[in-house]
Structure formats: C-alpha cells, structure tokens
Amino acid sequence: MGGDHAPAAPVAGALLALAELADTLDIQLVGRPADIEAEMRRNGGVPAALASRVEIVPATEVIEMGEKPSAAIRGKRDSSMVVGLKLQAEGKSDGFVSAGNTGAQMAASTVVLRLHEGLTRPAIGTLLPSDRGIPVVMLDAGANVDCSPQELVQFARLGSVYAEDILGRANPSVALLSVGEEPEKGSLAVKEANQLLAASGLNFVGNIEGHDLAHGVSPRGPVDVAVCDGFTGNVVLKFYEAVAPIIFAQVQRHGAPASAVDAVAHLYDYEQYGGAPLLGVRGVSIIGHGKSTPEAVKNAIRVALLAVEHRMSEHIGRALRGTPANGANGNGGVPA
Amino acid sequence: MGGDHAPAAPVAGALLALAELADTLDIQLVGRPADIEAEMRRNGGVPAALASRVEIVPATEVIEMGEKPSAAIRGKRDSSMVVGLKLQAEGKSDGFVSAGNTGAQMAASTVVLRLHEGLTRPAIGTLLPSDRGIPVVMLDAGANVDCSPQELVQFARLGSVYAEDILGRANPSVALLSVGEEPEKGSLAVKEANQLLAASGLNFVGNIEGHDLAHGVSPRGPVDVAVCDGFTGNVVLKFYEAVAPIIFAQVQRHGAPASAVDAVAHLYDYEQYGGAPLLGVRGVSIIGHGKSTPEAVKNAIRVALLAVEHRMSEHIGRALRGTPANGANGNGGVPA
C-alpha cells in the first residue's frame, strides 16, 4: 500500500514479476483486500495457471509517505508495512519489497526482522550507474548520517556480500570514498576506517575520490563497492538522480535527437535497478523508490529473489562474524 | 610557476587579462625570470602601451603539484607561491592567483595573509553550474573535512559575501546541504548549524537536498549559497566534474551532434569560472584548477579583480564580526 502510485504500481509490478518468474516465486500482496482486488481486476486478473501463486494478506492500515517513521510503526501495527515484514519473521515469507515510506521501512525492518549480531543500524546499499558500464554499490545511501570508523567497516562487509550475491561480482573490490587517494586524506572517521579496512580481509583497494565514483574505476582498478557515511551517500545519490535528467534535457534543447538521449537516459534509469536492499537485517527487505513504476516494482522483486536464492542475509551474518566476505558463498576465494 | 601547464598558461592568461582589463589592472608575474620572459616572447611579447603594466618578480623555487603543503611552504620560502603572497602582505599587490598546488596555496595564504578574527581555517568557495542557469556558490569545497556547527555558520557568512561581491546577488539566499529539508534532518553538526543559521541574520532558506543543489532551487526558492563541510563539498564537486563529461561522451556516442553537446558542455566548463576564492584570509587568494588554460587563468584574474574592487575581504571581516552580510556592501538590505 506504500509509494506514490500505490496500490496500482505494486500490484501491477507483482503481476509482471509473476508472469516472468512464476517458477521460482509466490507472491503475497499485503494491504486492503478490496483495493488490491480492484487493482488485480484492472490488470486483467491473474491467469488461472498462476492463481495459486498469489495470496492477499489483509492489513487495514497504511503508513503514509510523510509520516514520522517511529511513531508510524508503533501506532499502525496493522499497516501493510508491519504486517508484510511480520510474515517473514514468522517464517511465512522469504522477502519483503516496498515502495513506501523509506524511514518507516528501515525502522520496521529493524524492529521486526532484527539486525545481525554486532550491528547497531542497517545500511542502504544503492547502485550507481558508472562509466565502467556496470554499477557501483554505494553504501550507506542514507540510513546513517553520523558514522563511526567501525560502522564504515561494517558497511564494507555488507556491500561486499551484496556485490557478490546480487551482482555476481567475484571477490568484489571495496573502496572508501574520501577527498584524496592517500590513506591519510579524509575526515577523522574515514582515516581510521582506511586503517581498519586495510586489515579487514576484504578486497580493499583504498580511498577513491568523487570522480572515481563516477567512472567506477580508480587509479588502482575497478570499484565494485564504495563505502561512505549515509550523509555523503544520500547527497551524492540525490544529486546524481537530478543531474543526469537535467543534462539530458539541456542536450535535447540544443538539438540532440530524442533517440540519442533516450539511449543514454536508460543507463541512468532507477527502474532497471528496482530497489535497494536494506543490508544488515536478518532477512530480506528491499527499498523501492517512492515513485516506483510497475517495471521498477518487478525489478525490486527480482532483487529480493536473488537475495533469497543466494542466502544473502546468511552470508552477511557470516561476514560480520569475520569470515572473509569473498569466501561467504562457499566458493573459496583468496583474501586480499 | 604552479599548475599542470606552468609557466605557459599563467603567462598567456595574464597577457589575455591585460589586453582585456588593462585600465584596471597591473600584473606581477612571480617566478623564474628567464622562464617567464621566454613565455612572454612565445606569446608575442607585451605591446608597448601595456609594458608598464607588467612586472616580473623573481622567485627561484617552485612548489610541485604533489608536494606536502606544510613542508613545501616551510622549505621553499623563495617559491613563487610564498613570494607572490608576500607581495600582498607587504602592500605591494592587491590579489594573488595561482593554478598550483591547492594545499600549499591554502597553507601559504593562511600563514602569509592570516585569517580574519574568529576563524580557524579558510574555506574554498566554488561555483556549481545549476539548472537555474546561474551557478550556486558551494562551500566548503575541500579545505576542511571535519566541521563544527560554528564553522558551517562561518562558511555561510563567507559564502554570502562572496555571492554578493563577486556574483552581484543582492541579499543572497543561503541554504544548508543535508539529507532532508526538515530542520531535524542531518548529521549532528548540520542539525545544530540549522538552528544557528536560523538566528544568524543571514537570508537562510533552510536545508536543501542533493537534487536541490543540482537545480539551484529548493522548494523554498532560489539557492545562491549552499553550505556543507569540505568532505561532502569535495566529493560532490569532483563527482560533478566527472559526471557531466561522461554523459556528454555517452550522448555523442549514441548519435547526438557535437554542436548540441558542445553548447551544453560549455555550461559545465570550469574555464569560465576561472578560480575559487580562498575565503576567510585577509586579502585575496584565488585557487585555479591545476589544469587551467590561459582562458581559465584570465577568468581567475577577473575573479581576483572583482574581489579587490568590491573589497570582499573587508566585507568578510565585517560579516564575521556580526554585521549582516547582506548589509556588508553598505547597501542596507533586509535581514532574513
């Protein structure tokens, strides 16, 4: 029931996902049954062959986009957000996807699913398009504004498992976002994190700067994961989401054909990434964009499916206990 | 003698500036006389009418781009950087422009020119192209990685005077870069800075997010000045400098004509801005890009000239003592 286009986009997206991925997927649609059923009819209903794959789970309340997260999840225990997450805690589902209130999803996921041992907060792992042609996992993208060096190292472990399990990157390279490539450049927290990461067993490639993030490559090679506090990450993400469309519009106004602009704009389209995992919770919670389209919801469900199939949460738990992240898949792997 | 193309670009840029601005400008070229004279000959020499406007001030040493700032300025007292700044301290010049080692210029400017009372560090005020069509002053762009709330307020005062004196913005609006527009969103330092700014007498328009920075406009109106710590500012600036050319190249590869791309790329060209003032020093020190072309050097000189003509440093001193920045020009102005 969450998101700017709810329940239309989530229902339509779920039906798209079912049509494409039915062999591996059952879907629970959580919310007001009458609203959900109306949306299903509007989308032509569910084909008979897939009917057994869909279940409507009633939840009478809705957390609105502007509500304060903690008050909302305390006050609305029968919201689609809380009910949907509880299914997972009770073993009735394997993953949760929402395009609703991000803060409420973070808070409810933390309370209902709980965090892996040793974590105090979850982190949002987001994908940034890069000139390398494949995205960089940047985290934290906004869950934590003030971060300790130890938290930055935790983000590195979370991001490394994400890059391996969801993106299929073997032995992912992890970089630390800073203001200079030398280890002694950066804020106090970043300088200490650099030291800790060098001894972490991760495939740590050192500090990178803002331009390396855009290129997806640093002077020391490709960057799979970029670690930063949630303040920097959130500013960069929102800045990026605005700058690319601004430049596309400017180029088009100056005579570039729509075909050229569209071909590139596609690379920057959040829709294809679907959703950002909330990393660190014991389970799967995928944060979709508030303005998610059906296509974006479908892709967010795909991300959830990959996280479940690859046992990402389990691997994260192991990585946090100190097993090198690059061996978390049971594939062996050489520590950096 | 500093910069990737020194002394060729600084000498050529100085001659360009002289040709355009001779009525208001004398130029001192600081460095190895033989090298400077050779460059002047290569540029066709100085027209007789302008000869009295140019002076070569000898300095035997050069601070290289990769040198550690504090060691460099201690060890190379006869460098073009230190000698050039000392001219100002001795009353023999009004402003200093360099495309050399940024860290060394910051350190040498702080030591030689000294800071205005109440400041512990200077800040770099940079101009970000925005969709509004005119740039946003963003500071700090990298001089200070860990910033207190009080320092963020100082940056706001510095940026406000810069926007008024150099960009001619009357009663410039000042925003605080954060992760949400509500005053309670942000890091601890940003949340406290929000409170202090609301009571500062500046034209404070509240928090803005990354996308507002790209647009140059927030939900509460135009943004002339965006305040952030030097870590965030440096990351955003370098990210921006990389992303725009990446997108231009992509659009061109997909069939956009060079004319359309060039017309837009021009808006993102650092050359037109010339240089970023090091704000807070008692005097004028303009930081040029290491890769400055003659055109960029000329524009950096133009920035220095504006700072001198508008008595920017004096206004900054007054603003820091508590006179509202929007009245610093003696134009009156209404406190926010």
Short mmCIF file of N, CA and C in Angstrom, two decimals, chain A residues 68 128-131 142 145-146 177-180 182 184 186-191 209-215 228-232 234-236 238-244 246-248 250-257 259-261 263-264 267-268, chain B residues 68 128-131 142 145-146 177-180 182 184 186-191 209-215 228-232 234-236 238-244 246-248 250-257 259-261 263-264 267-268:
data_model
loop_
_atom_site.label_atom_id
_atom_site.label_comp_id
_atom_site.label_asym_id
_atom_site.label_seq_id
_atom_site.Cartn_x
_atom_site.Cartn_y
_atom_site.Cartn_z
N LYS A 68 6.14 10.28 10.35
CA LYS A 68 7.37 10.05 11.11
C LYS A 68 7.51 8.55 11.33
N LEU A 128 24.87 2.78 -8.25
CA LEU A 128 25.12 3.99 -9.03
C LEU A 128 25.61 3.60 -10.41
N PRO A 129 24.96 4.09 -11.46
CA PRO A 129 25.49 3.87 -12.81
C PRO A 129 26.91 4.45 -12.89
N SER A 130 27.80 3.78 -13.58
CA SER A 130 29.16 4.30 -13.72
C SER A 130 29.60 4.21 -15.17
N ASP A 131 30.65 4.95 -15.48
CA ASP A 131 31.16 4.95 -16.85
C ASP A 131 31.81 3.62 -17.21
N GLY A 142 21.93 6.53 3.08
CA GLY A 142 21.09 7.45 3.83
C GLY A 142 20.50 6.94 5.13
N VAL A 145 23.51 8.94 9.33
CA VAL A 145 24.17 10.18 8.95
C VAL A 145 25.52 10.38 9.62
N ASP A 146 25.65 10.02 10.88
CA ASP A 146 26.95 10.12 11.55
C ASP A 146 27.49 8.70 11.73
N LEU A 177 35.22 6.08 0.05
CA LEU A 177 35.06 7.40 -0.57
C LEU A 177 35.70 8.47 0.31
N SER A 178 36.59 9.27 -0.28
CA SER A 178 37.27 10.30 0.52
C SER A 178 37.62 11.50 -0.37
N VAL A 179 38.48 12.36 0.15
CA VAL A 179 38.82 13.58 -0.58
C VAL A 179 40.22 13.52 -1.18
N GLY A 180 40.82 12.35 -1.15
CA GLY A 180 42.15 12.15 -1.72
C GLY A 180 42.45 10.68 -1.69
N GLU A 182 45.27 9.18 -0.98
CA GLU A 182 46.23 8.76 0.03
C GLU A 182 45.48 8.38 1.31
N GLU A 184 45.99 8.96 4.29
CA GLU A 184 45.91 9.99 5.34
C GLU A 184 44.98 11.14 4.95
N GLY A 186 41.19 12.65 4.41
CA GLY A 186 39.80 12.38 4.77
C GLY A 186 39.44 12.88 6.14
N SER A 187 38.18 12.65 6.51
CA SER A 187 37.72 13.00 7.84
C SER A 187 38.38 12.07 8.85
N LEU A 188 38.24 12.38 10.13
CA LEU A 188 38.83 11.52 11.16
C LEU A 188 38.29 10.10 11.04
N ALA A 189 36.97 9.97 10.85
CA ALA A 189 36.36 8.64 10.77
C ALA A 189 36.87 7.88 9.54
N VAL A 190 37.01 8.59 8.43
CA VAL A 190 37.45 7.94 7.19
C VAL A 190 38.91 7.50 7.30
N LYS A 191 39.74 8.34 7.91
CA LYS A 191 41.15 7.97 8.05
C LYS A 191 41.31 6.72 8.90
N GLU A 209 38.10 9.05 -4.91
CA GLU A 209 37.54 10.40 -4.88
C GLU A 209 36.25 10.44 -5.68
N GLY A 210 35.57 11.58 -5.63
CA GLY A 210 34.27 11.71 -6.29
C GLY A 210 34.29 11.31 -7.75
N HIS A 211 35.36 11.68 -8.45
CA HIS A 211 35.40 11.36 -9.89
C HIS A 211 35.58 9.87 -10.13
N ASP A 212 36.28 9.19 -9.23
CA ASP A 212 36.44 7.73 -9.38
C ASP A 212 35.08 7.03 -9.26
N LEU A 213 34.23 7.58 -8.39
CA LEU A 213 32.90 7.00 -8.20
C LEU A 213 32.12 7.09 -9.51
N ALA A 214 32.21 8.21 -10.19
CA ALA A 214 31.51 8.39 -11.46
C ALA A 214 32.06 7.45 -12.54
N HIS A 215 33.37 7.22 -12.49
CA HIS A 215 33.99 6.36 -13.51
C HIS A 215 33.82 4.88 -13.17
N CYS A 228 30.74 4.87 2.23
CA CYS A 228 30.70 6.23 2.76
C CYS A 228 29.63 6.31 3.84
N ASP A 229 29.65 7.41 4.60
CA ASP A 229 28.58 7.59 5.57
C ASP A 229 27.30 7.93 4.83
N GLY A 230 26.16 7.77 5.51
CA GLY A 230 24.88 7.96 4.86
C GLY A 230 24.56 9.40 4.51
N PHE A 231 25.29 10.34 5.10
CA PHE A 231 25.09 11.74 4.74
C PHE A 231 25.66 11.99 3.34
N THR A 232 26.94 11.66 3.17
CA THR A 232 27.59 11.83 1.87
C THR A 232 26.87 11.02 0.80
N ASN A 234 23.80 9.91 0.64
CA ASN A 234 22.47 10.42 0.31
C ASN A 234 22.56 11.67 -0.57
N VAL A 235 23.51 12.56 -0.24
CA VAL A 235 23.67 13.78 -1.04
C VAL A 235 24.11 13.42 -2.46
N VAL A 236 25.10 12.53 -2.58
CA VAL A 236 25.59 12.15 -3.91
C VAL A 236 24.49 11.47 -4.72
N LYS A 238 21.13 11.68 -4.46
CA LYS A 238 20.08 12.60 -4.89
C LYS A 238 20.59 13.60 -5.93
N PHE A 239 21.84 14.01 -5.76
CA PHE A 239 22.45 14.93 -6.72
C PHE A 239 22.51 14.25 -8.10
N TYR A 240 22.98 13.02 -8.11
CA TYR A 240 23.12 12.24 -9.35
C TYR A 240 21.77 12.05 -10.03
N GLU A 241 20.76 11.68 -9.22
CA GLU A 241 19.42 11.44 -9.77
C GLU A 241 18.84 12.69 -10.44
N ALA A 242 19.30 13.87 -9.98
CA ALA A 242 18.81 15.12 -10.57
C ALA A 242 19.68 15.56 -11.75
N VAL A 243 20.99 15.42 -11.61
CA VAL A 243 21.90 15.97 -12.62
C VAL A 243 21.74 15.29 -13.98
N ALA A 244 21.63 13.98 -13.99
CA ALA A 244 21.56 13.29 -15.27
C ALA A 244 20.35 13.76 -16.09
N ILE A 246 18.77 16.56 -15.88
CA ILE A 246 18.98 17.97 -16.24
C ILE A 246 19.84 18.05 -17.50
N ILE A 247 20.92 17.28 -17.52
CA ILE A 247 21.83 17.32 -18.68
C ILE A 247 21.12 16.76 -19.92
N PHE A 248 20.34 15.70 -19.75
CA PHE A 248 19.62 15.14 -20.91
C PHE A 248 18.70 16.20 -21.53
N GLN A 250 18.93 19.43 -21.28
CA GLN A 250 19.71 20.51 -21.89
C GLN A 250 20.22 20.12 -23.27
N VAL A 251 20.74 18.90 -23.37
CA VAL A 251 21.29 18.44 -24.65
C VAL A 251 20.19 18.38 -25.69
N GLN A 252 19.02 17.92 -25.26
CA GLN A 252 17.90 17.81 -26.20
C GLN A 252 17.44 19.20 -26.67
N ARG A 253 17.41 20.15 -25.72
CA ARG A 253 17.02 21.51 -26.09
C ARG A 253 17.99 22.11 -27.12
N HIS A 254 19.25 21.64 -27.07
CA HIS A 254 20.24 22.17 -28.00
C HIS A 254 20.35 21.32 -29.26
N GLY A 255 19.36 20.47 -29.51
CA GLY A 255 19.29 19.82 -30.81
C GLY A 255 19.68 18.36 -30.87
N ALA A 256 19.98 17.73 -29.73
CA ALA A 256 20.27 16.29 -29.79
C ALA A 256 18.97 15.53 -30.02
N PRO A 257 18.99 14.50 -30.89
CA PRO A 257 17.76 13.75 -31.15
C PRO A 257 17.33 12.96 -29.92
N SER A 259 16.34 10.04 -29.71
CA SER A 259 16.86 8.67 -29.70
C SER A 259 18.20 8.59 -28.97
N ALA A 260 19.08 9.56 -29.23
CA ALA A 260 20.40 9.55 -28.58
C ALA A 260 20.23 9.76 -27.08
N VAL A 261 19.36 10.69 -26.70
CA VAL A 261 19.17 11.00 -25.29
C VAL A 261 18.53 9.80 -24.57
N ALA A 263 18.63 6.66 -25.33
CA ALA A 263 19.55 5.52 -25.23
C ALA A 263 20.45 5.68 -24.01
N VAL A 264 20.85 6.91 -23.73
CA VAL A 264 21.74 7.15 -22.58
C VAL A 264 20.93 7.25 -21.29
N LEU A 267 20.47 4.26 -19.21
CA LEU A 267 21.56 3.82 -18.31
C LEU A 267 21.40 4.40 -16.91
N TYR A 268 20.69 5.53 -16.83
CA TYR A 268 20.55 6.23 -15.55
C TYR A 268 19.18 6.04 -14.93
N LYS B 68 53.88 17.87 -0.22
CA LYS B 68 53.10 18.07 1.00
C LYS B 68 53.08 19.56 1.33
N LEU B 128 29.07 25.96 -8.67
CA LEU B 128 28.49 24.79 -9.32
C LEU B 128 27.46 25.24 -10.34
N PRO B 129 27.59 24.79 -11.58
CA PRO B 129 26.54 25.08 -12.56
C PRO B 129 25.23 24.48 -12.05
N SER B 130 24.13 25.18 -12.28
CA SER B 130 22.84 24.64 -11.83
C SER B 130 21.82 24.79 -12.95
N ASP B 131 20.73 24.06 -12.83
CA ASP B 131 19.68 24.12 -13.85
C ASP B 131 18.96 25.46 -13.84
N GLY B 142 36.50 21.75 0.15
CA GLY B 142 37.58 20.81 0.44
C GLY B 142 38.67 21.27 1.37
N VAL B 145 37.73 19.07 6.37
CA VAL B 145 36.95 17.84 6.26
C VAL B 145 36.01 17.62 7.44
N ASP B 146 36.43 17.89 8.63
CA ASP B 146 35.55 17.76 9.80
C ASP B 146 35.16 19.17 10.25
N LEU B 177 23.21 22.21 3.10
CA LEU B 177 23.07 20.93 2.42
C LEU B 177 22.86 19.81 3.44
N SER B 178 21.80 19.02 3.26
CA SER B 178 21.51 17.95 4.21
C SER B 178 20.80 16.80 3.51
N VAL B 179 20.23 15.89 4.31
CA VAL B 179 19.60 14.70 3.75
C VAL B 179 18.07 14.79 3.81
N GLY B 180 17.56 15.95 4.13
CA GLY B 180 16.12 16.15 4.18
C GLY B 180 15.88 17.63 4.41
N GLU B 182 13.63 19.07 6.33
CA GLU B 182 13.21 19.42 7.68
C GLU B 182 14.44 19.77 8.53
N GLU B 184 15.23 19.04 11.41
CA GLU B 184 15.74 17.97 12.28
C GLU B 184 16.41 16.85 11.49
N GLY B 186 19.60 15.41 9.31
CA GLY B 186 21.01 15.68 9.05
C GLY B 186 21.92 15.12 10.11
N SER B 187 23.21 15.34 9.93
CA SER B 187 24.19 14.93 10.92
C SER B 187 24.05 15.83 12.14
N LEU B 188 24.70 15.46 13.23
CA LEU B 188 24.63 16.26 14.44
C LEU B 188 25.07 17.70 14.17
N ALA B 189 26.20 17.84 13.43
CA ALA B 189 26.72 19.18 13.16
C ALA B 189 25.74 19.98 12.30
N VAL B 190 25.14 19.33 11.33
CA VAL B 190 24.22 20.03 10.43
C VAL B 190 22.94 20.44 11.17
N LYS B 191 22.45 19.57 12.04
CA LYS B 191 21.24 19.91 12.78
C LYS B 191 21.46 21.13 13.67
N GLU B 209 18.46 19.44 -0.28
CA GLU B 209 18.96 18.09 -0.54
C GLU B 209 19.79 18.10 -1.83
N GLY B 210 20.40 16.96 -2.11
CA GLY B 210 21.30 16.88 -3.27
C GLY B 210 20.65 17.34 -4.56
N HIS B 211 19.39 16.98 -4.75
CA HIS B 211 18.74 17.37 -6.02
C HIS B 211 18.50 18.87 -6.10
N ASP B 212 18.26 19.51 -4.96
CA ASP B 212 18.07 20.96 -4.97
C ASP B 212 19.35 21.67 -5.41
N LEU B 213 20.49 21.10 -5.01
CA LEU B 213 21.78 21.67 -5.38
C LEU B 213 21.93 21.65 -6.90
N ALA B 214 21.54 20.55 -7.52
CA ALA B 214 21.64 20.45 -8.98
C ALA B 214 20.68 21.42 -9.67
N HIS B 215 19.53 21.63 -9.07
CA HIS B 215 18.55 22.53 -9.68
C HIS B 215 18.85 24.00 -9.39
N CYS B 228 28.21 23.38 3.22
CA CYS B 228 28.44 21.98 3.61
C CYS B 228 29.87 21.87 4.14
N ASP B 229 30.17 20.75 4.78
CA ASP B 229 31.55 20.53 5.20
C ASP B 229 32.39 20.23 3.96
N GLY B 230 33.71 20.38 4.10
CA GLY B 230 34.60 20.23 2.96
C GLY B 230 34.71 18.81 2.46
N PHE B 231 34.30 17.84 3.24
CA PHE B 231 34.31 16.45 2.77
C PHE B 231 33.20 16.26 1.74
N THR B 232 31.98 16.59 2.16
CA THR B 232 30.84 16.46 1.25
C THR B 232 31.04 17.33 0.01
N ASN B 234 33.76 18.48 -1.39
CA ASN B 234 34.80 17.99 -2.28
C ASN B 234 34.33 16.79 -3.09
N VAL B 235 33.62 15.87 -2.43
CA VAL B 235 33.11 14.69 -3.13
C VAL B 235 32.11 15.10 -4.21
N VAL B 236 31.18 15.98 -3.86
CA VAL B 236 30.17 16.41 -4.83
C VAL B 236 30.83 17.13 -6.01
N LYS B 238 33.95 16.95 -7.22
CA LYS B 238 34.72 16.06 -8.10
C LYS B 238 33.81 15.10 -8.86
N PHE B 239 32.74 14.66 -8.19
CA PHE B 239 31.76 13.79 -8.84
C PHE B 239 31.14 14.53 -10.02
N TYR B 240 30.74 15.76 -9.79
CA TYR B 240 30.08 16.58 -10.81
C TYR B 240 31.02 16.81 -11.99
N GLU B 241 32.28 17.16 -11.68
CA GLU B 241 33.26 17.44 -12.74
C GLU B 241 33.47 16.22 -13.63
N ALA B 242 33.25 15.02 -13.07
CA ALA B 242 33.42 13.80 -13.86
C ALA B 242 32.14 13.40 -14.58
N VAL B 243 31.01 13.52 -13.90
CA VAL B 243 29.76 13.01 -14.45
C VAL B 243 29.34 13.74 -15.71
N ALA B 244 29.44 15.06 -15.71
CA ALA B 244 28.97 15.82 -16.87
C ALA B 244 29.70 15.38 -18.15
N ILE B 246 31.20 12.60 -18.75
CA ILE B 246 30.84 11.21 -19.05
C ILE B 246 29.52 11.18 -19.83
N ILE B 247 28.55 11.92 -19.35
CA ILE B 247 27.24 11.92 -20.02
C ILE B 247 27.35 12.54 -21.42
N PHE B 248 28.13 13.61 -21.55
CA PHE B 248 28.30 14.22 -22.87
C PHE B 248 28.87 13.20 -23.87
N GLN B 250 28.72 9.96 -23.69
CA GLN B 250 27.75 8.89 -23.96
C GLN B 250 26.69 9.35 -24.97
N VAL B 251 26.19 10.56 -24.78
CA VAL B 251 25.15 11.07 -25.68
C VAL B 251 25.72 11.20 -27.09
N GLN B 252 26.96 11.63 -27.18
CA GLN B 252 27.57 11.78 -28.50
C GLN B 252 27.79 10.42 -29.18
N ARG B 253 28.20 9.43 -28.38
CA ARG B 253 28.37 8.09 -28.95
C ARG B 253 27.06 7.54 -29.47
N HIS B 254 25.94 7.98 -28.87
CA HIS B 254 24.64 7.48 -29.31
C HIS B 254 24.02 8.39 -30.37
N GLY B 255 24.81 9.27 -30.98
CA GLY B 255 24.32 9.96 -32.16
C GLY B 255 23.95 11.42 -31.99
N ALA B 256 24.18 12.01 -30.80
CA ALA B 256 23.90 13.44 -30.66
C ALA B 256 24.99 14.22 -31.40
N PRO B 257 24.62 15.28 -32.12
CA PRO B 257 25.63 16.05 -32.85
C PRO B 257 26.56 16.80 -31.89
N SER B 259 27.55 19.71 -32.00
CA SER B 259 27.11 21.08 -31.72
C SER B 259 26.21 21.13 -30.49
N ALA B 260 25.30 20.16 -30.37
CA ALA B 260 24.39 20.13 -29.22
C ALA B 260 25.18 19.86 -27.94
N VAL B 261 26.12 18.92 -28.03
CA VAL B 261 26.89 18.56 -26.85
C VAL B 261 27.79 19.72 -26.42
N ALA B 263 27.39 22.89 -26.92
CA ALA B 263 26.62 24.01 -26.39
C ALA B 263 26.32 23.80 -24.91
N VAL B 264 26.06 22.55 -24.53
CA VAL B 264 25.76 22.26 -23.14
C VAL B 264 27.05 22.12 -22.32
N LEU B 267 28.37 25.02 -20.51
CA LEU B 267 27.78 25.41 -19.22
C LEU B 267 28.51 24.77 -18.04
N TYR B 268 29.17 23.65 -18.31
CA TYR B 268 29.83 22.89 -17.25
C TYR B 268 31.35 23.08 -17.27
#
